[in-house]
Amino acid sequence: MRIPVRRLVRLAVGVALGLVTLEVTARVDDWIRFGADPVAYYGPKNLVTTDDQGLTCNRPNVRYEKWRHDGRGFRVYPETLRNVAGSRCICVGSSESYGLYEKPAGEWPAVLNGLLAADGVSVENASVVGISPFELPWYLEQHVLPGDPDRVLLIISPFSFIYGMGISGAAPDSAHFADPARLERMRVARAPVLREQSRFLPKAQRSILRRLPPDWTRRLAIATKERKLARLQRTGNRPAVLLDVPPPEAMAAYVNLLSRLRHRLAVRGVEMGVCTYPNSLSDEPTLAQRDAVLDRTLWLPSYSPIGLRAIADSFAAATRAFCDTSGVVLVDFEAAIPHDSEDFADSVHLTDTGARRAAEIAADALRRRP
């Protein structure tokens, strides 16, 4: 049976008008709830930028849904109170401390601010999603130390550190980050593409996933990651023989970085604290563990599951040893936060429960400091 061309045209016009209506409705919703410009791009790429030195940093004075920045690019909330007369601690890390899954003001630096307020300590969050550990010496100079903190509390991802070492074969320096070709690549990568301009599609996707049973969404995530891993194997980007331990030169470079950061801060009269990096990796045969291992494997496809856990354990041990010998404040998240789905939303990002636990651990460590 032939379908009249006129009917097909009416159907196409109806579908197009329906999609336009849904998109307009989503933009009006963002305008009412978040004050977002209905015409401009509004998405997570608004939050992060690359400065003239090639450093990854937060864009000042922007907001995307629950995430908002002040004029320095630090995470902030309208109700946040700062004790200007007390001491100031600035937390610096990547997405695990910037906050992804937690409720607003639920990431551990924000919770820590509330816990230490009575002690006269103000805690601020200068963490940046996607920042490389090797950017930290210059990021501190350009974006953190101008705020005159009394203490800087660092949390460095061992997985990002190994990833950064792997790209260049050595610890990248300032010339690497300021390279004009790299700057151009980063700015192109941070520019939103056409499909990212839609406001309705991400809202619809989140709404559908929220309504699925948790096991279904977990299995869907695992299937997607397994396909990506299989593609890496087919293209030769995952070796046949996998690594079970991080290379010694990476561990030496990590301790060297901590020493450099401590010296830079000490010269400015700023005390340094270091957190071990929490993660949910274990050998438990659960869906959550399979998902977590795949998550880290896609970051570091040359490593076995044993190797991924060895990275976490080795960096935690190196952090403890460094703090023990240097007198730097140690906040031992890795030892104190259980490797379970109550505390972790994925392999490294905390839930509200995990963030609260992390803040309590950090508050206890800072209060015990002589």
mmCIF file of C-alpha atoms in Angstrom:
data_model
loop_
_atom_site.group_PDB
_atom_site.id
_atom_site.type_symbol
_atom_site.label_atom_id
_atom_site.label_comp_id
_atom_site.label_asym_id
_atom_site.label_seq_id
_atom_site.Cartn_x
_atom_site.Cartn_y
_atom_site.Cartn_z
ATOM 1 C CA MET A 1 0.000 0.000 0.000
ATOM 2 C CA ARG A 2 1.383 3.348 -1.032
ATOM 3 C CA ILE A 3 1.441 6.115 1.551
ATOM 4 C CA PRO A 4 0.524 9.492 0.052
ATOM 5 C CA VAL A 5 3.410 11.938 -0.101
ATOM 6 C CA ARG A 6 1.254 14.609 1.552
ATOM 7 C CA ARG A 7 0.725 12.386 4.614
ATOM 8 C CA LEU A 8 4.452 11.776 4.919
ATOM 9 C CA VAL A 9 5.117 15.497 4.737
ATOM 10 C CA ARG A 10 2.528 16.189 7.449
ATOM 11 C CA LEU A 11 4.078 13.479 9.619
ATOM 12 C CA ALA A 12 7.582 14.896 9.163
ATOM 13 C CA VAL A 13 6.382 18.430 9.946
ATOM 14 C CA GLY A 14 4.534 17.171 13.033
ATOM 15 C CA VAL A 15 7.626 15.335 14.315
ATOM 16 C CA ALA A 16 9.816 18.385 13.667
ATOM 17 C CA LEU A 17 7.395 20.697 15.474
ATOM 18 C CA GLY A 18 7.219 18.254 18.386
ATOM 19 C CA LEU A 19 11.007 18.169 18.720
ATOM 20 C CA VAL A 20 11.227 21.951 18.495
ATOM 21 C CA THR A 21 8.569 22.271 21.214
ATOM 22 C CA LEU A 22 10.450 19.865 23.498
ATOM 23 C CA GLU A 23 13.720 21.755 22.922
ATOM 24 C CA VAL A 24 12.105 25.128 23.599
ATOM 25 C CA THR A 25 10.471 23.747 26.750
ATOM 26 C CA ALA A 26 13.840 22.444 28.000
ATOM 27 C CA ARG A 27 15.453 25.838 27.405
ATOM 28 C CA VAL A 28 12.649 27.655 29.222
ATOM 29 C CA ASP A 29 13.080 25.214 32.123
ATOM 30 C CA ASP A 30 16.812 26.026 32.300
ATOM 31 C CA TRP A 31 16.045 29.742 32.157
ATOM 32 C CA ILE A 32 13.534 29.573 35.009
ATOM 33 C CA ARG A 33 15.493 27.172 37.252
ATOM 34 C CA PHE A 34 19.081 28.243 36.607
ATOM 35 C CA GLY A 35 18.904 31.621 34.882
ATOM 36 C CA ALA A 36 20.482 30.126 31.745
ATOM 37 C CA ASP A 37 20.521 32.071 28.493
ATOM 38 C CA PRO A 38 17.865 30.337 26.331
ATOM 39 C CA VAL A 39 19.860 30.925 23.139
ATOM 40 C CA ALA A 40 23.514 30.337 24.095
ATOM 41 C CA TYR A 41 25.161 26.970 24.679
ATOM 42 C CA TYR A 42 24.440 25.682 28.186
ATOM 43 C CA GLY A 43 26.281 22.547 29.216
ATOM 44 C CA PRO A 44 29.210 21.081 31.179
ATOM 45 C CA LYS A 45 31.779 22.432 28.720
ATOM 46 C CA ASN A 46 30.945 25.896 30.048
ATOM 47 C CA LEU A 47 32.578 25.024 33.352
ATOM 48 C CA VAL A 48 36.170 24.343 32.260
ATOM 49 C CA THR A 49 38.537 26.305 30.053
ATOM 50 C CA THR A 50 42.223 26.469 29.091
ATOM 51 C CA ASP A 51 44.097 29.627 30.077
ATOM 52 C CA ASP A 52 46.877 31.332 28.122
ATOM 53 C CA GLN A 53 49.533 29.187 29.817
ATOM 54 C CA GLY A 54 47.731 26.035 28.669
ATOM 55 C CA LEU A 55 46.462 25.213 32.155
ATOM 56 C CA THR A 56 43.118 23.558 32.739
ATOM 57 C CA CYS A 57 41.047 25.758 35.040
ATOM 58 C CA ASN A 58 37.463 26.558 35.954
ATOM 59 C CA ARG A 59 35.727 29.331 34.076
ATOM 60 C CA PRO A 60 34.951 32.170 36.526
ATOM 61 C CA ASN A 61 31.420 33.351 37.288
ATOM 62 C CA VAL A 62 29.540 30.628 35.421
ATOM 63 C CA ARG A 63 26.840 28.154 36.366
ATOM 64 C CA TYR A 64 25.645 24.885 34.909
ATOM 65 C CA GLU A 65 22.745 23.337 36.823
ATOM 66 C CA LYS A 66 24.007 22.555 40.369
ATOM 67 C CA TRP A 67 27.614 23.568 39.590
ATOM 68 C CA ARG A 68 28.572 27.228 39.935
ATOM 69 C CA HIS A 69 31.843 29.186 40.251
ATOM 70 C CA ASP A 70 32.822 32.447 41.844
ATOM 71 C CA GLY A 71 35.085 35.062 40.272
ATOM 72 C CA ARG A 72 38.171 32.907 40.878
ATOM 73 C CA GLY A 73 36.634 29.777 39.393
ATOM 74 C CA PHE A 74 36.169 28.115 42.799
ATOM 75 C CA ARG A 75 32.988 26.150 43.522
ATOM 76 C CA VAL A 76 30.605 28.269 45.544
ATOM 77 C CA TYR A 77 27.020 28.367 46.819
ATOM 78 C CA PRO A 78 24.841 31.414 47.562
ATOM 79 C CA GLU A 79 24.486 30.415 51.220
ATOM 80 C CA THR A 80 28.194 29.673 51.745
ATOM 81 C CA LEU A 81 29.633 31.664 54.656
ATOM 82 C CA ARG A 82 33.339 32.474 54.848
ATOM 83 C CA ASN A 83 35.158 33.222 58.088
ATOM 84 C CA VAL A 84 37.396 36.041 56.872
ATOM 85 C CA ALA A 85 39.068 36.355 60.286
ATOM 86 C CA GLY A 86 40.040 32.682 60.544
ATOM 87 C CA SER A 87 42.528 30.520 58.664
ATOM 88 C CA ARG A 88 41.895 29.442 55.059
ATOM 89 C CA CYS A 89 42.333 26.003 53.557
ATOM 90 C CA ILE A 90 42.003 25.512 49.802
ATOM 91 C CA CYS A 91 41.338 22.011 48.453
ATOM 92 C CA VAL A 92 42.831 21.207 45.047
ATOM 93 C CA GLY A 93 42.102 18.074 43.070
ATOM 94 C CA SER A 94 40.164 16.857 40.058
ATOM 95 C CA SER A 95 36.592 15.612 39.646
ATOM 96 C CA GLU A 96 36.694 13.465 42.801
ATOM 97 C CA SER A 97 36.846 16.623 44.934
ATOM 98 C CA TYR A 98 35.183 19.057 42.521
ATOM 99 C CA GLY A 99 32.044 16.942 42.943
ATOM 100 C CA LEU A 100 30.006 15.109 40.298
ATOM 101 C CA TYR A 101 27.318 12.931 41.844
ATOM 102 C CA GLU A 102 26.858 14.628 45.199
ATOM 103 C CA LYS A 103 24.013 16.994 45.985
ATOM 104 C CA PRO A 104 24.830 20.735 45.935
ATOM 105 C CA ALA A 105 27.274 21.492 48.778
ATOM 106 C CA GLY A 106 27.621 17.733 49.252
ATOM 107 C CA GLU A 107 31.154 17.292 47.862
ATOM 108 C CA TRP A 108 33.686 16.680 50.603
ATOM 109 C CA PRO A 109 35.438 20.111 50.573
ATOM 110 C CA ALA A 110 32.059 21.832 51.043
ATOM 111 C CA VAL A 111 31.110 19.456 53.862
ATOM 112 C CA LEU A 112 34.566 19.974 55.387
ATOM 113 C CA ASN A 113 33.936 23.723 55.395
ATOM 114 C CA GLY A 114 30.866 23.177 57.536
ATOM 115 C CA LEU A 115 32.670 20.810 59.896
ATOM 116 C CA LEU A 116 35.595 23.201 60.496
ATOM 117 C CA ALA A 117 33.606 26.432 60.689
ATOM 118 C CA ALA A 118 33.451 26.228 64.479
ATOM 119 C CA ASP A 119 37.267 25.884 64.551
ATOM 120 C CA GLY A 120 37.655 29.181 62.698
ATOM 121 C CA VAL A 121 38.730 27.479 59.458
ATOM 122 C CA SER A 122 37.284 28.395 56.064
ATOM 123 C CA VAL A 123 37.582 25.692 53.387
ATOM 124 C CA GLU A 124 37.337 26.496 49.670
ATOM 125 C CA ASN A 125 37.203 24.184 46.676
ATOM 126 C CA ALA A 126 39.570 25.039 43.806
ATOM 127 C CA SER A 127 39.397 21.584 42.210
ATOM 128 C CA VAL A 128 39.119 21.333 38.413
ATOM 129 C CA VAL A 129 37.623 18.449 36.452
ATOM 130 C CA GLY A 130 40.253 16.937 34.178
ATOM 131 C CA ILE A 131 43.272 18.828 35.511
ATOM 132 C CA SER A 132 46.528 16.920 35.115
ATOM 133 C CA PRO A 133 48.686 16.382 38.219
ATOM 134 C CA PHE A 134 51.567 17.820 36.209
ATOM 135 C CA GLU A 135 49.749 21.150 35.871
ATOM 136 C CA LEU A 136 49.594 21.644 39.637
ATOM 137 C CA PRO A 137 52.833 23.636 40.173
ATOM 138 C CA TRP A 138 51.681 26.318 37.742
ATOM 139 C CA TYR A 139 47.985 26.058 38.620
ATOM 140 C CA LEU A 140 48.809 26.764 42.260
ATOM 141 C CA GLU A 141 50.894 29.797 41.322
ATOM 142 C CA GLN A 142 48.350 31.255 38.923
ATOM 143 C CA HIS A 143 45.002 30.389 40.500
ATOM 144 C CA VAL A 144 45.384 29.309 44.158
ATOM 145 C CA LEU A 145 48.200 31.187 45.881
ATOM 146 C CA PRO A 146 46.871 34.660 44.924
ATOM 147 C CA GLY A 147 44.092 33.898 47.428
ATOM 148 C CA ASP A 148 46.637 33.807 50.308
ATOM 149 C CA PRO A 149 45.648 30.447 51.826
ATOM 150 C CA ASP A 150 47.141 29.224 55.084
ATOM 151 C CA ARG A 151 46.988 25.610 53.898
ATOM 152 C CA VAL A 152 46.541 23.820 50.577
ATOM 153 C CA LEU A 153 45.084 20.314 50.720
ATOM 154 C CA LEU A 154 45.979 18.282 47.625
ATOM 155 C CA ILE A 155 44.446 15.103 46.265
ATOM 156 C CA ILE A 156 46.261 13.655 43.241
ATOM 157 C CA SER A 157 44.808 10.890 41.109
ATOM 158 C CA PRO A 158 47.355 8.087 40.611
ATOM 159 C CA PHE A 159 45.465 7.026 37.484
ATOM 160 C CA SER A 160 45.764 10.512 35.984
ATOM 161 C CA PHE A 161 49.434 10.558 36.959
ATOM 162 C CA ILE A 162 50.156 7.266 35.155
ATOM 163 C CA TYR A 163 48.087 8.438 32.191
ATOM 164 C CA GLY A 164 50.071 11.693 31.982
ATOM 165 C CA MET A 165 53.381 9.831 32.177
ATOM 166 C CA GLY A 166 52.252 7.518 29.415
ATOM 167 C CA ILE A 167 51.445 10.251 26.942
ATOM 168 C CA SER A 168 54.952 11.701 26.807
ATOM 169 C CA GLY A 169 56.988 8.874 28.355
ATOM 170 C CA ALA A 170 58.061 11.286 31.108
ATOM 171 C CA ALA A 171 56.610 13.915 33.399
ATOM 172 C CA PRO A 172 55.279 16.756 31.185
ATOM 173 C CA ASP A 173 56.742 20.215 31.850
ATOM 174 C CA SER A 174 55.426 23.753 31.415
ATOM 175 C CA ALA A 175 56.550 23.825 27.764
ATOM 176 C CA HIS A 176 54.304 20.819 27.079
ATOM 177 C CA PHE A 177 51.224 22.605 28.430
ATOM 178 C CA ALA A 178 52.012 25.916 26.724
ATOM 179 C CA ASP A 179 52.726 24.329 23.325
ATOM 180 C CA PRO A 180 50.609 26.280 20.772
ATOM 181 C CA ALA A 181 49.542 23.109 18.962
ATOM 182 C CA ARG A 182 48.320 21.571 22.232
ATOM 183 C CA LEU A 183 46.550 24.804 23.169
ATOM 184 C CA GLU A 184 44.678 24.755 19.875
ATOM 185 C CA ARG A 185 43.716 21.072 20.304
ATOM 186 C CA MET A 186 42.429 21.723 23.810
ATOM 187 C CA ARG A 187 40.343 24.698 22.758
ATOM 188 C CA VAL A 188 38.850 22.780 19.851
ATOM 189 C CA ALA A 189 38.052 19.865 22.177
ATOM 190 C CA ARG A 190 36.366 22.196 24.674
ATOM 191 C CA ALA A 191 34.158 23.819 22.028
ATOM 192 C CA PRO A 192 30.654 22.258 22.008
ATOM 193 C CA VAL A 193 29.713 20.366 18.852
ATOM 194 C CA LEU A 194 26.273 20.566 17.263
ATOM 195 C CA ARG A 195 24.744 17.550 19.051
ATOM 196 C CA GLU A 196 25.825 19.018 22.409
ATOM 197 C CA GLN A 197 23.736 22.136 21.793
ATOM 198 C CA SER A 198 20.499 20.327 22.575
ATOM 199 C CA ARG A 199 19.029 20.857 26.046
ATOM 200 C CA PHE A 200 16.193 18.336 25.681
ATOM 201 C CA LEU A 201 18.239 15.243 24.775
ATOM 202 C CA PRO A 202 20.454 15.105 27.922
ATOM 203 C CA LYS A 203 17.420 15.787 30.121
ATOM 204 C CA ALA A 204 15.497 12.980 28.446
ATOM 205 C CA GLN A 205 18.435 10.591 28.770
ATOM 206 C CA ARG A 206 18.844 11.323 32.503
ATOM 207 C CA SER A 207 15.111 10.964 33.055
ATOM 208 C CA ILE A 208 15.022 7.557 31.349
ATOM 209 C CA LEU A 209 18.066 6.263 33.255
ATOM 210 C CA ARG A 210 16.602 7.383 36.599
ATOM 211 C CA ARG A 211 13.509 5.300 35.937
ATOM 212 C CA LEU A 212 15.364 2.104 35.068
ATOM 213 C CA PRO A 213 16.188 -0.429 37.810
ATOM 214 C CA PRO A 214 19.758 0.159 39.120
ATOM 215 C CA ASP A 215 20.926 -3.254 37.895
ATOM 216 C CA TRP A 216 19.735 -2.446 34.387
ATOM 217 C CA THR A 217 21.659 0.821 34.227
ATOM 218 C CA ARG A 218 24.746 -0.915 35.642
ATOM 219 C CA ARG A 219 24.531 -3.708 33.052
ATOM 220 C CA LEU A 220 23.999 -1.151 30.290
ATOM 221 C CA ALA A 221 27.098 0.760 31.408
ATOM 222 C CA ILE A 222 29.132 -2.464 31.552
ATOM 223 C CA ALA A 223 28.015 -3.509 28.060
ATOM 224 C CA THR A 224 28.935 -0.089 26.652
ATOM 225 C CA LYS A 225 32.380 -0.156 28.291
ATOM 226 C CA GLU A 226 33.048 -3.729 27.174
ATOM 227 C CA ARG A 227 32.361 -2.710 23.577
ATOM 228 C CA LYS A 228 34.841 0.172 23.933
ATOM 229 C CA LEU A 229 37.439 -2.164 25.426
ATOM 230 C CA ALA A 230 36.928 -4.682 22.618
ATOM 231 C CA ARG A 231 37.479 -1.870 20.121
ATOM 232 C CA LEU A 232 40.774 -0.986 21.828
ATOM 233 C CA GLN A 233 41.869 -4.608 21.559
ATOM 234 C CA ARG A 234 40.914 -4.826 17.882
ATOM 235 C CA THR A 235 42.824 -1.648 17.049
ATOM 236 C CA GLY A 236 45.939 -2.768 18.945
ATOM 237 C CA ASN A 237 45.609 -0.147 21.682
ATOM 238 C CA ARG A 238 45.462 -2.801 24.409
ATOM 239 C CA PRO A 239 48.550 -5.040 24.568
ATOM 240 C CA ALA A 240 48.383 -8.823 24.844
ATOM 241 C CA VAL A 241 50.602 -8.776 27.949
ATOM 242 C CA LEU A 242 49.214 -6.445 30.606
ATOM 243 C CA LEU A 243 51.123 -4.624 33.341
ATOM 244 C CA ASP A 244 50.640 -5.694 36.956
ATOM 245 C CA VAL A 245 52.621 -2.883 38.635
ATOM 246 C CA PRO A 246 53.312 0.792 37.891
ATOM 247 C CA PRO A 247 56.822 1.571 36.601
ATOM 248 C CA PRO A 248 59.407 2.699 39.203
ATOM 249 C CA GLU A 249 60.081 5.915 37.296
ATOM 250 C CA ALA A 250 56.428 6.919 37.749
ATOM 251 C CA MET A 251 56.670 6.438 41.510
ATOM 252 C CA ALA A 252 59.896 8.454 41.637
ATOM 253 C CA ALA A 253 58.292 11.229 39.557
ATOM 254 C CA TYR A 254 55.299 11.302 41.922
ATOM 255 C CA VAL A 255 57.435 11.764 45.032
ATOM 256 C CA ASN A 256 59.463 14.396 43.169
ATOM 257 C CA LEU A 257 56.248 16.278 42.319
ATOM 258 C CA LEU A 258 55.140 16.226 45.964
ATOM 259 C CA SER A 259 58.535 17.593 47.007
ATOM 260 C CA ARG A 260 58.363 20.385 44.434
ATOM 261 C CA LEU A 261 54.854 21.348 45.494
ATOM 262 C CA ARG A 262 55.810 21.358 49.164
ATOM 263 C CA HIS A 263 58.797 23.622 48.431
ATOM 264 C CA ARG A 264 56.722 26.045 46.329
ATOM 265 C CA LEU A 265 54.118 26.339 49.055
ATOM 266 C CA ALA A 266 56.656 26.608 51.896
ATOM 267 C CA VAL A 267 58.375 29.525 50.141
ATOM 268 C CA ARG A 268 55.018 31.333 50.261
ATOM 269 C CA GLY A 269 54.435 30.399 53.906
ATOM 270 C CA VAL A 270 51.653 27.961 53.045
ATOM 271 C CA GLU A 271 51.325 24.571 54.737
ATOM 272 C CA MET A 272 50.641 21.563 52.514
ATOM 273 C CA GLY A 273 48.429 18.562 53.193
ATOM 274 C CA VAL A 274 48.098 15.510 50.941
ATOM 275 C CA CYS A 275 45.211 13.065 50.663
ATOM 276 C CA THR A 276 45.574 9.479 49.565
ATOM 277 C CA TYR A 277 43.302 8.785 46.623
ATOM 278 C CA PRO A 278 40.107 6.844 47.380
ATOM 279 C CA ASN A 279 38.741 4.289 44.934
ATOM 280 C CA SER A 280 36.276 1.418 44.841
ATOM 281 C CA LEU A 281 38.556 -1.163 43.183
ATOM 282 C CA SER A 282 38.606 -4.598 44.817
ATOM 283 C CA ASP A 283 38.484 -8.250 43.813
ATOM 284 C CA GLU A 284 34.800 -8.677 44.738
ATOM 285 C CA PRO A 285 32.870 -10.488 41.935
ATOM 286 C CA THR A 286 30.044 -7.944 41.696
ATOM 287 C CA LEU A 287 28.523 -5.877 38.904
ATOM 288 C CA ALA A 288 29.705 -2.697 40.617
ATOM 289 C CA GLN A 289 33.275 -4.013 40.668
ATOM 290 C CA ARG A 290 33.138 -5.067 37.011
ATOM 291 C CA ASP A 291 31.910 -1.584 36.137
ATOM 292 C CA ALA A 292 34.626 0.079 38.258
ATOM 293 C CA VAL A 293 37.426 -2.019 36.755
ATOM 294 C CA LEU A 294 36.223 -1.327 33.211
ATOM 295 C CA ASP A 295 36.042 2.379 34.012
ATOM 296 C CA ARG A 296 39.727 2.491 35.023
ATOM 297 C CA THR A 297 40.784 0.016 32.302
ATOM 298 C CA LEU A 298 39.481 2.336 29.596
ATOM 299 C CA TRP A 299 41.725 5.035 31.100
ATOM 300 C CA LEU A 300 44.757 2.746 31.319
ATOM 301 C CA PRO A 301 44.239 -0.152 28.875
ATOM 302 C CA SER A 302 47.817 -1.420 29.330
ATOM 303 C CA TYR A 303 47.080 -2.496 32.917
ATOM 304 C CA SER A 304 45.443 -5.631 34.271
ATOM 305 C CA PRO A 305 42.858 -5.435 37.097
ATOM 306 C CA ILE A 306 45.675 -6.432 39.463
ATOM 307 C CA GLY A 307 47.807 -3.656 37.988
ATOM 308 C CA LEU A 308 45.088 -1.055 38.509
ATOM 309 C CA ARG A 309 44.807 -1.950 42.194
ATOM 310 C CA ALA A 310 48.612 -1.937 42.423
ATOM 311 C CA ILE A 311 48.652 1.628 41.087
ATOM 312 C CA ALA A 312 46.237 2.739 43.794
ATOM 313 C CA ASP A 313 48.095 0.856 46.544
ATOM 314 C CA SER A 314 51.561 2.001 45.437
ATOM 315 C CA PHE A 315 50.635 5.679 45.248
ATOM 316 C CA ALA A 316 48.863 5.515 48.619
ATOM 317 C CA ALA A 317 51.952 3.925 50.206
ATOM 318 C CA ALA A 318 54.210 6.540 48.589
ATOM 319 C CA THR A 319 51.965 9.337 49.894
ATOM 320 C CA ARG A 320 52.046 7.957 53.440
ATOM 321 C CA ALA A 321 55.837 7.585 53.336
ATOM 322 C CA PHE A 322 56.299 11.116 51.983
ATOM 323 C CA CYS A 323 54.089 12.643 54.667
ATOM 324 C CA ASP A 324 55.786 10.591 57.373
ATOM 325 C CA THR A 325 59.278 11.775 56.416
ATOM 326 C CA SER A 326 58.404 15.381 55.498
ATOM 327 C CA GLY A 327 55.944 16.232 58.249
ATOM 328 C CA VAL A 328 53.252 17.093 55.701
ATOM 329 C CA VAL A 329 49.657 16.577 56.880
ATOM 330 C CA LEU A 330 48.293 13.210 55.730
ATOM 331 C CA VAL A 331 44.592 12.650 55.069
ATOM 332 C CA ASP A 332 44.300 8.917 54.461
ATOM 333 C CA PHE A 333 41.116 8.530 52.434
ATOM 334 C CA GLU A 334 42.268 5.312 50.776
ATOM 335 C CA ALA A 335 42.613 3.447 54.073
ATOM 336 C CA ALA A 336 39.452 4.784 55.716
ATOM 337 C CA ILE A 337 36.775 4.852 52.990
ATOM 338 C CA PRO A 338 35.270 1.408 52.222
ATOM 339 C CA HIS A 339 35.539 0.199 48.623
ATOM 340 C CA ASP A 340 31.787 -0.212 48.210
ATOM 341 C CA SER A 341 28.800 1.163 46.296
ATOM 342 C CA GLU A 342 27.485 3.001 49.339
ATOM 343 C CA ASP A 343 30.496 5.319 49.278
ATOM 344 C CA PHE A 344 31.306 5.288 45.543
ATOM 345 C CA ALA A 345 29.065 6.095 42.590
ATOM 346 C CA ASP A 346 31.671 4.612 40.231
ATOM 347 C CA SER A 347 35.355 3.704 40.410
ATOM 348 C CA VAL A 348 36.586 6.967 41.983
ATOM 349 C CA HIS A 349 33.706 9.416 42.431
ATOM 350 C CA LEU A 350 32.009 9.594 45.801
ATOM 351 C CA THR A 351 28.353 9.441 46.756
ATOM 352 C CA ASP A 352 26.888 11.801 49.348
ATOM 353 C CA THR A 353 27.677 9.162 51.980
ATOM 354 C CA GLY A 354 31.273 8.779 50.780
ATOM 355 C CA ALA A 355 31.804 12.551 50.592
ATOM 356 C CA ARG A 356 30.509 12.986 54.127
ATOM 357 C CA ARG A 357 32.845 10.246 55.323
ATOM 358 C CA ALA A 358 35.780 11.847 53.479
ATOM 359 C CA ALA A 359 35.064 15.240 55.048
ATOM 360 C CA GLU A 360 34.974 13.712 58.532
ATOM 361 C CA ILE A 361 38.302 11.971 57.901
ATOM 362 C CA ALA A 362 39.858 15.224 56.661
ATOM 363 C CA ALA A 363 38.464 17.217 59.601
ATOM 364 C CA ASP A 364 39.894 14.731 62.063
ATOM 365 C CA ALA A 365 43.343 14.820 60.394
ATOM 366 C CA LEU A 366 43.453 18.616 60.307
ATOM 367 C CA ARG A 367 42.300 18.967 63.909
ATOM 368 C CA ARG A 368 45.045 16.593 65.071
ATOM 369 C CA ARG A 369 47.663 18.776 63.415
ATOM 370 C CA PRO A 370 49.813 20.389 66.173
#
